[in-house]
Amino acid sequence: MKKAKGKPSELELQVLSVLWEHGPLSVRKVHELLRDGKKRAYTTVLTVLQGMERKKLVDHSREGMANIYRPLVSQKQAVNPVMKDLLKNIFGGDTSAAVQCLLDSSNPDANELKEIRRLINEAAKEKK
């Protein structure tokens, strides 16, 4: 994957999230699948995708009359720098406070909690 130029904005991360989950999509489909519930014009999403292409976050190919966009960065590549900044700037580097806040502000089910425990155990083994 190519090296992206700069960190994605919040809207760019939402667009990437849609592309990671659904695969390559047209602008119209990305527009339909954005999750934040805000009313946006089709042209706004098109402009964002074009900017993301300049940043090397996405690429497109032509299918008929539509441009089909696909991500050029993995979720990990895009999200890790954002999470590191959040941890440093909001939680002063305190990982446990960040995890507690995440647990308090979400409602993980039993399966998600089991997976979180597995990840913590795996991380603990790697630190030994």
Backbone as a printed PyTorch tensor [residue, N CA C, xyz], in Angstrom:
tensor([[[  0.8400,  -1.1900,   0.0000],
         [  0.0000,   0.0000,   0.0000],
         [  0.8790,   1.2450,   0.0000]],

        [[  0.3800,   2.2920,  -0.6270],
         [  1.1240,   3.5330,  -0.7350],
         [  1.1450,   4.2800,   0.5830]],

        [[  2.1000,   5.1600,   0.7080],
         [  2.2120,   6.0130,   1.8940],
         [  1.2740,   7.2010,   1.7160]],

        [[  0.3400,   7.3460,   2.6370],
         [ -0.6160,   8.4470,   2.5980],
         [  0.0830,   9.7510,   2.9620]],

        [[ -0.4540,  10.8450,   2.4270],
         [  0.0690,  12.1810,   2.7320],
         [ -0.8330,  12.8280,   3.7670]],

        [[ -0.4340,  12.8000,   5.0240],
         [ -1.2120,  13.4360,   6.0870],
         [ -2.2600,  12.5190,   6.6780]],

        [[ -2.7490,  12.9350,   7.8430],
         [ -3.7670,  12.1590,   8.5480],
         [ -5.1450,  12.4650,   7.9700]],

        [[ -5.9980,  11.4460,   7.9320],
         [ -7.3600,  11.6850,   7.4490],
         [ -8.1870,  12.5000,   8.4450]],

        [[ -9.0780,  13.3110,   7.9110],
         [-10.0250,  14.0570,   8.7400],
         [-11.1010,  13.0940,   9.2430]],

        [[-11.9770,  13.6040,  10.0970],
         [-13.0600,  12.7720,  10.6270],
         [-13.9550,  12.2410,   9.5000]],

        [[-14.3330,  13.1000,   8.5670],
         [-15.1730,  12.6670,   7.4520],
         [-14.4160,  11.6860,   6.5530]],

        [[-13.1430,  11.9300,   6.3320],
         [-12.3420,  10.9970,   5.5370],
         [-12.2610,   9.6310,   6.2030]],

        [[-12.1420,   9.5990,   7.5290],
         [-12.1430,   8.3170,   8.2440],
         [-13.4890,   7.6050,   8.0990]],

        [[-14.5760,   8.3630,   8.1060],
         [-15.8940,   7.7540,   7.8980],
         [-15.9950,   7.1450,   6.5000]],

        [[-15.4980,   7.8680,   5.5020],
         [-15.5110,   7.3650,   4.1300],
         [-14.6580,   6.1000,   4.0370]],

        [[-13.4650,   6.1460,   4.6200],
         [-12.6010,   4.9630,   4.6070],
         [-13.2880,   3.7860,   5.2950]],

        [[-13.9570,   4.0510,   6.4010],
         [-14.6590,   2.9940,   7.1270],
         [-15.6870,   2.3040,   6.2320]],

        [[-16.4180,   3.0810,   5.4700],
         [-17.4000,   2.5230,   4.5310],
         [-16.6950,   1.6590,   3.4830]],

        [[-15.5790,   2.1510,   2.9530],
         [-14.8460,   1.4020,   1.9270],
         [-14.2130,   0.1330,   2.5000]],

        [[-13.6880,   0.2010,   3.7210],
         [-13.1120,  -1.0020,   4.3420],
         [-14.1910,  -2.0640,   4.5510]],

        [[-15.3580,  -1.6290,   4.9660],
         [-16.4320,  -2.5740,   5.2670],
         [-17.0810,  -3.1530,   4.0120]],

        [[-17.2720,  -2.3210,   2.9910],
         [-18.0590,  -2.7310,   1.8280],
         [-17.2340,  -2.9810,   0.5650]],

        [[-15.9630,  -2.6010,   0.5790],
         [-15.1580,  -2.7650,  -0.6220],
         [-15.3370,  -1.5880,  -1.5660]],

        [[-14.7880,  -1.6820,  -2.7680],
         [-14.8600,  -0.5740,  -3.7270],
         [-16.3070,  -0.1640,  -4.0190]],

        [[-16.5250,   1.1620,  -4.0200],
         [-17.8820,   1.6900,  -4.1920],
         [-17.8830,   2.9570,  -5.0330]],

        [[-19.0440,   3.2450,  -5.5990],
         [-19.2620,   4.5200,  -6.2860],
         [-19.4590,   5.6270,  -5.2570]],

        [[-19.3270,   6.8510,  -5.6930],
         [-19.5570,   8.0010,  -4.8150],
         [-20.9810,   7.9460,  -4.2550]],

        [[-21.9320,   7.6300,  -5.1150],
         [-23.3370,   7.5810,  -4.6890],
         [-23.5290,   6.5710,  -3.5530]],

        [[-22.9060,   5.3990,  -3.6680],
         [-23.0620,   4.3700,  -2.6420],
         [-22.3650,   4.7840,  -1.3370]],

        [[-21.1730,   5.3890,  -1.4490],
         [-20.4910,   5.9020,  -0.2480],
         [-21.3990,   6.9200,   0.4360]],

        [[-21.9670,   7.8300,  -0.3450],
         [-22.8680,   8.8630,   0.1660],
         [-24.0290,   8.2300,   0.9350]],

        [[-24.6200,   7.1640,   0.3990],
         [-25.7470,   6.4830,   1.0420],
         [-25.3430,   5.7960,   2.3490]],

        [[-24.1100,   5.2950,   2.4160],
         [-23.6890,   4.4630,   3.5420],
         [-23.0080,   5.2240,   4.6840]],

        [[-22.7660,   6.5320,   4.5280],
         [-22.1570,   7.2900,   5.6240],
         [-23.0720,   7.2270,   6.8390]],

        [[-22.4730,   6.9840,   8.0070],
         [-23.2400,   6.6240,   9.2010],
         [-23.5780,   7.7590,  10.1580]],

        [[-23.0090,   8.9120,   9.9850],
         [-23.1940,   9.9390,  11.0160],
         [-24.5470,  10.6320,  10.9570]],

        [[-25.3510,  10.3280,   9.9370],
         [-26.6940,  10.8770,   9.8570],
         [-26.7830,  12.3070,   9.3700]],

        [[-25.6500,  12.9230,   9.0560],
         [-25.6700,  14.3050,   8.5760],
         [-26.1050,  14.3280,   7.1100]],

        [[-26.8750,  15.3550,   6.7770],
         [-27.2930,  15.5550,   5.3890],
         [-26.1350,  16.1960,   4.6370]],

        [[-25.6550,  15.5030,   3.6260],
         [-24.5680,  16.0370,   2.7990],
         [-24.9610,  15.9090,   1.3410]],

        [[-24.5250,  16.8380,   0.5580],
         [-24.7470,  16.7560,  -0.8800],
         [-23.8260,  15.6980,  -1.4790]],

        [[-24.2840,  15.0900,  -2.5420],
         [-23.4720,  14.1360,  -3.2970],
         [-22.1390,  14.7810,  -3.6780]],

        [[-22.2050,  16.0370,  -4.0870],
         [-20.9820,  16.7290,  -4.5270],
         [-19.9840,  16.9120,  -3.3890]],

        [[-20.4790,  17.0070,  -2.1630],
         [-19.5790,  17.1110,  -1.0050],
         [-18.7760,  15.8310,  -0.8550]],

        [[-19.4530,  14.6870,  -0.9640],
         [-18.7730,  13.3960,  -0.8440],
         [-17.7990,  13.2170,  -2.0010]],

        [[-18.2000,  13.6260,  -3.1950],
         [-17.3040,  13.5600,  -4.3580],
         [-16.0490,  14.3970,  -4.1160]],

        [[-16.2190,  15.6030,  -3.6270],
         [-15.0860,  16.4880,  -3.3510],
         [-14.1610,  15.8800,  -2.2980]],

        [[-14.7450,  15.2860,  -1.2560],
         [-13.9440,  14.6350,  -0.2070],
         [-13.1470,  13.4830,  -0.8010]],

        [[-13.7820,  12.6500,  -1.6150],
         [-13.0860,  11.5200,  -2.2330],
         [-11.9660,  11.9960,  -3.1610]],

        [[-12.2040,  13.0670,  -3.8930],
         [-11.1540,  13.6080,  -4.7650],
         [ -9.9730,  14.1130,  -3.9450]],

        [[-10.2560,  14.7590,  -2.8100],
         [ -9.1890,  15.1950,  -1.9180],
         [ -8.4440,  14.0170,  -1.3150]],

        [[ -9.1860,  12.9650,  -0.9830],
         [ -8.5650,  11.7620,  -0.4380],
         [ -7.6600,  11.0970,  -1.4720]],

        [[ -8.0440,  11.2050,  -2.7270],
         [ -7.1990,  10.6440,  -3.7840],
         [ -5.8890,  11.4260,  -3.8910]],

        [[ -5.9640,  12.7410,  -3.7690],
         [ -4.7430,  13.5650,  -3.7810],
         [ -3.8370,  13.2200,  -2.6020]],

        [[ -4.4480,  12.8590,  -1.4680],
         [ -3.6930,  12.4720,  -0.2710],
         [ -3.2120,  11.0210,  -0.3330]],

        [[ -3.5790,  10.3200,  -1.3940],
         [ -3.2220,   8.9020,  -1.5790],
         [ -3.8680,   7.9880,  -0.5380]],

        [[ -5.0780,   8.3700,  -0.1200],
         [ -5.8640,   7.5260,   0.7890],
         [ -6.7610,   6.5760,   0.0020]],

        [[ -7.1800,   7.0020,  -1.1920],
         [ -8.0250,   6.1880,  -2.0600],
         [ -7.5360,   6.3200,  -3.5000]],

        [[ -8.0330,   5.4240,  -4.3270],
         [ -7.7930,   5.4630,  -5.7660],
         [ -9.1250,   5.1400,  -6.4280]],

        [[ -9.2400,   5.4200,  -7.7180],
         [-10.4910,   5.0710,  -8.3840],
         [-10.2270,   4.4480,  -9.7470]],

        [[-11.2260,   3.7110, -10.1960],
         [-11.2380,   3.1850, -11.5560],
         [-12.6030,   3.5340, -12.1390]],

        [[-12.7010,   3.4480, -13.4360],
         [-13.9420,   3.8180, -14.1080],
         [-14.7260,   2.5480, -14.4370]],

        [[-15.9920,   2.5120, -14.0610],
         [-16.8940,   1.4280, -14.4380],
         [-18.1350,   2.0560, -15.0510]],

        [[-18.2350,   1.9700, -16.3610],
         [-19.3420,   2.6290, -17.0560],
         [-19.2280,   4.1280, -16.8710]],

        [[-20.2670,   4.7200, -16.3240],
         [-20.2890,   6.1680, -16.1040],
         [-19.8220,   6.5510, -14.6940]],

        [[-19.5380,   5.5610, -13.8460],
         [-19.2330,   5.8450, -12.4400],
         [-17.7540,   5.6380, -12.1300]],

        [[-17.2490,   6.4650, -11.2310],
         [-15.9380,   6.2390, -10.6400],
         [-16.1430,   5.3280,  -9.4290]],

        [[-15.3280,   4.2770,  -9.3490],
         [-15.4020,   3.3400,  -8.2310],
         [-14.1470,   3.5460,  -7.3900]],

        [[-14.3510,   3.9230,  -6.1310],
         [-13.2390,   4.2390,  -5.2330],
         [-12.9010,   3.0460,  -4.3460]],

        [[-11.6130,   2.8850,  -4.0940],
         [-11.1300,   1.8300,  -3.2070],
         [-10.0650,   2.4210,  -2.2960]],

        [[ -9.9480,   1.8930,  -1.0760],
         [ -8.9440,   2.4270,  -0.1480],
         [ -7.5380,   2.0080,  -0.5580]],

        [[ -6.5820,   2.8920,  -0.3370],
         [ -5.1660,   2.5860,  -0.5620],
         [ -4.4270,   2.3770,   0.7520]],

        [[ -5.1060,   2.6320,   1.8540],
         [ -4.5020,   2.4420,   3.1780],
         [ -5.3560,   1.4500,   3.9580]],

        [[ -4.7060,   0.6800,   4.8100],
         [ -5.4350,  -0.2520,   5.6640],
         [ -6.0380,   0.5170,   6.8390]],

        [[ -6.9640,  -0.1300,   7.5060],
         [ -7.5660,   0.4770,   8.6880],
         [ -6.4910,   0.7720,   9.7290]],

        [[ -5.5880,  -0.1570,   9.9190],
         [ -4.5240,   0.0160,  10.9110],
         [ -3.6340,   1.2120,  10.5540]],

        [[ -3.2720,   1.3430,   9.2770],
         [ -2.4210,   2.4620,   8.8550],
         [ -3.0890,   3.8110,   9.1090]],

        [[ -4.3750,   3.8870,   8.8960],
         [ -5.0870,   5.1590,   9.0460],
         [ -5.4400,   5.4650,  10.4960]],

        [[ -5.7990,   4.4470,  11.2580],
         [ -6.3340,   4.6680,  12.5930],
         [ -5.2450,   4.7670,  13.6580]],

        [[ -4.1600,   4.0240,  13.5100],
         [ -3.1230,   4.0400,  14.5520],
         [ -2.6150,   5.4480,  14.8910]],

        [[ -2.2660,   6.2840,  13.9180],
         [ -1.8060,   7.6330,  14.2870],
         [ -2.8790,   8.4530,  15.0110]],

        [[ -4.1270,   8.2760,  14.6110],
         [ -5.2300,   8.9990,  15.2560],
         [ -5.3680,   8.5360,  16.7070]],

        [[ -5.3000,   7.2250,  16.9120],
         [ -5.4170,   6.6810,  18.2690],
         [ -4.2440,   7.1090,  19.1470]],

        [[ -3.0440,   7.1310,  18.5800],
         [ -1.8730,   7.5680,  19.3490],
         [ -2.0350,   9.0150,  19.7910]],

        [[ -2.5090,   9.8760,  18.8870],
         [ -2.7380,  11.2830,  19.2390],
         [ -3.8190,  11.4090,  20.3080]],

        [[ -4.9010,  10.6590,  20.1680],
         [ -5.9860,  10.6780,  21.1450],
         [ -5.4740,  10.2420,  22.5160]],

        [[ -4.7290,   9.1560,  22.5510],
         [ -4.1820,   8.6510,  23.8050],
         [ -3.2740,   9.6890,  24.4580]],

        [[ -2.4130,  10.2990,  23.6600],
         [ -1.4670,  11.2910,  24.1910],
         [ -2.1660,  12.5870,  24.6110]],

        [[ -3.0230,  13.1150,  23.7430],
         [ -3.5950,  14.4440,  23.9610],
         [ -4.7920,  14.4640,  24.9050]],

        [[ -5.5550,  13.3970,  24.9390],
         [ -6.7610,  13.3740,  25.7750],
         [ -6.5160,  12.6530,  27.1000]],

        [[ -5.7430,  11.5610,  27.0320],
         [ -5.5620,  10.7270,  28.2200],
         [ -4.1480,  10.7980,  28.7980]],

        [[ -3.3290,  11.6990,  28.2900],
         [ -1.9730,  11.8550,  28.7990],
         [ -1.1480,  10.5850,  28.7230]],

        [[ -1.4570,   9.7320,  27.7520],
         [ -0.7200,   8.4860,  27.5790],
         [ -1.2000,   7.3400,  28.4540]],

        [[ -2.2440,   7.5570,  29.2510],
         [ -2.7640,   6.5420,  30.1730],
         [ -3.7140,   5.5990,  29.4240]],

        [[ -3.1730,   4.4550,  28.9960],
         [ -3.9530,   3.4830,  28.2240],
         [ -5.1420,   2.9630,  29.0100]],

        [[ -4.9560,   2.6850,  30.2900],
         [ -6.0670,   2.1390,  31.0800],
         [ -7.2200,   3.1410,  31.1770]],

        [[ -6.9150,   4.4330,  31.2800],
         [ -7.9790,   5.4480,  31.3170],
         [ -8.7270,   5.4880,  29.9850]],

        [[ -8.0010,   5.3350,  28.8920],
         [ -8.6310,   5.3260,  27.5710],
         [ -9.5480,   4.1140,  27.4190]],

        [[ -9.0850,   2.9580,  27.8500],
         [ -9.8960,   1.7400,  27.7650],
         [-11.1280,   1.8780,  28.6540]],

        [[-10.9670,   2.4110,  29.8650],
         [-12.1050,   2.5980,  30.7670],
         [-13.1350,   3.5330,  30.1450]],

        [[-12.6710,   4.6080,  29.5370],
         [-13.5800,   5.5510,  28.8860],
         [-14.3340,   4.8690,  27.7380]],

        [[-13.6160,   4.0730,  26.9640],
         [-14.2470,   3.3410,  25.8620],
         [-15.3170,   2.3830,  26.3890]],

        [[-15.0080,   1.6650,  27.4400],
         [-15.9800,   0.7430,  28.0220],
         [-17.1810,   1.4820,  28.6090]],

        [[-16.9290,   2.6290,  29.2600],
         [-18.0090,   3.4200,  29.8540],
         [-18.9270,   4.0380,  28.7860]],

        [[-18.3640,   4.3830,  27.6410],
         [-19.1390,   5.0940,  26.6230],
         [-19.7340,   4.1820,  25.5670]],

        [[-19.4730,   2.8840,  25.6750],
         [-20.0510,   1.9270,  24.7300],
         [-20.7650,   0.8440,  25.5250]],

        [[-21.3330,  -0.0750,  24.8370],
         [-22.0600,  -1.1490,  25.5090],
         [-21.6220,  -2.4820,  24.9170]],

        [[-20.3770,  -2.9070,  25.2140],
         [-19.9030,  -4.1580,  24.6130],
         [-20.6900,  -5.3610,  25.1300]],

        [[-21.0210,  -6.2640,  24.1980],
         [-21.7090,  -7.4790,  24.6200],
         [-20.6900,  -8.4950,  25.1320]],

        [[-21.1680,  -9.6400,  25.5730],
         [-20.2980, -10.6600,  26.1780],
         [-19.2130, -11.1250,  25.2070]],

        [[-19.5630, -11.2700,  23.9450],
         [-18.5670, -11.6940,  22.9500],
         [-17.4800, -10.6440,  22.7490]],

        [[-17.8760,  -9.3800,  22.7260],
         [-16.8850,  -8.3100,  22.5780],
         [-15.9660,  -8.2430,  23.7900]],

        [[-16.5340,  -8.4030,  24.9810],
         [-15.7090,  -8.3990,  26.1980],
         [-14.7340,  -9.5800,  26.1960]],

        [[-15.1930, -10.7220,  25.7220],
         [-14.3200, -11.8930,  25.6190],
         [-13.1600, -11.6060,  24.6650]],

        [[-13.4650, -10.9700,  23.5460],
         [-12.4230, -10.6310,  22.5710],
         [-11.4570,  -9.5910,  23.1420]],

        [[-11.9660,  -8.6300,  23.9020],
         [-11.1040,  -7.6300,  24.5500],
         [-10.1580,  -8.3110,  25.5330]],

        [[-10.6820,  -9.2450,  26.3110],
         [ -9.8280,  -9.9960,  27.2540],
         [ -8.7340, -10.7640,  26.5020]],

        [[ -9.1120, -11.3830,  25.3930],
         [ -8.1420, -12.1370,  24.5930],
         [ -7.0360, -11.2050,  24.0840]],

        [[ -7.4080, -10.0450,  23.6060],
         [ -6.4290,  -9.0830,  23.1020],
         [ -5.5020,  -8.5990,  24.2140]],

        [[ -6.0590,  -8.3540,  25.3860],
         [ -5.2450,  -7.9270,  26.5340],
         [ -4.2720,  -9.0330,  26.9260]],

        [[ -4.7460, -10.2530,  26.9800],
         [ -3.8760, -11.3810,  27.3210],
         [ -2.7660, -11.5550,  26.2850]],

        [[ -3.1130, -11.4050,  25.0280],
         [ -2.1240, -11.5130,  23.9550],
         [ -1.0720, -10.4020,  24.0750]],

        [[ -1.5290,  -9.1790,  24.3560],
         [ -0.5900,  -8.0560,  24.5210],
         [  0.3290,  -8.2870,  25.7200]],

        [[ -0.2160,  -8.8530,  26.7970],
         [  0.5820,  -9.1280,  27.9990],
         [  1.6690, -10.1630,  27.6900]],

        [[  1.3430, -11.1770,  26.9170],
         [  2.3360, -12.1970,  26.5400],
         [  3.4610, -11.6000,  25.7100]],

        [[  3.1040, -10.6730,  24.8250],
         [  4.1180, -10.0350,  23.9590],
         [  5.0610,  -9.1440,  24.7570]],

        [[  4.6220,  -8.6370,  25.8970],
         [  5.4510,  -7.7270,  26.7170],
         [  6.4450,  -8.4750,  27.5850]],

        [[  6.2620,  -9.7860,  27.7210],
         [  7.1490, -10.5870,  28.5940],
         [  8.4730, -10.8360,  27.9340]]])
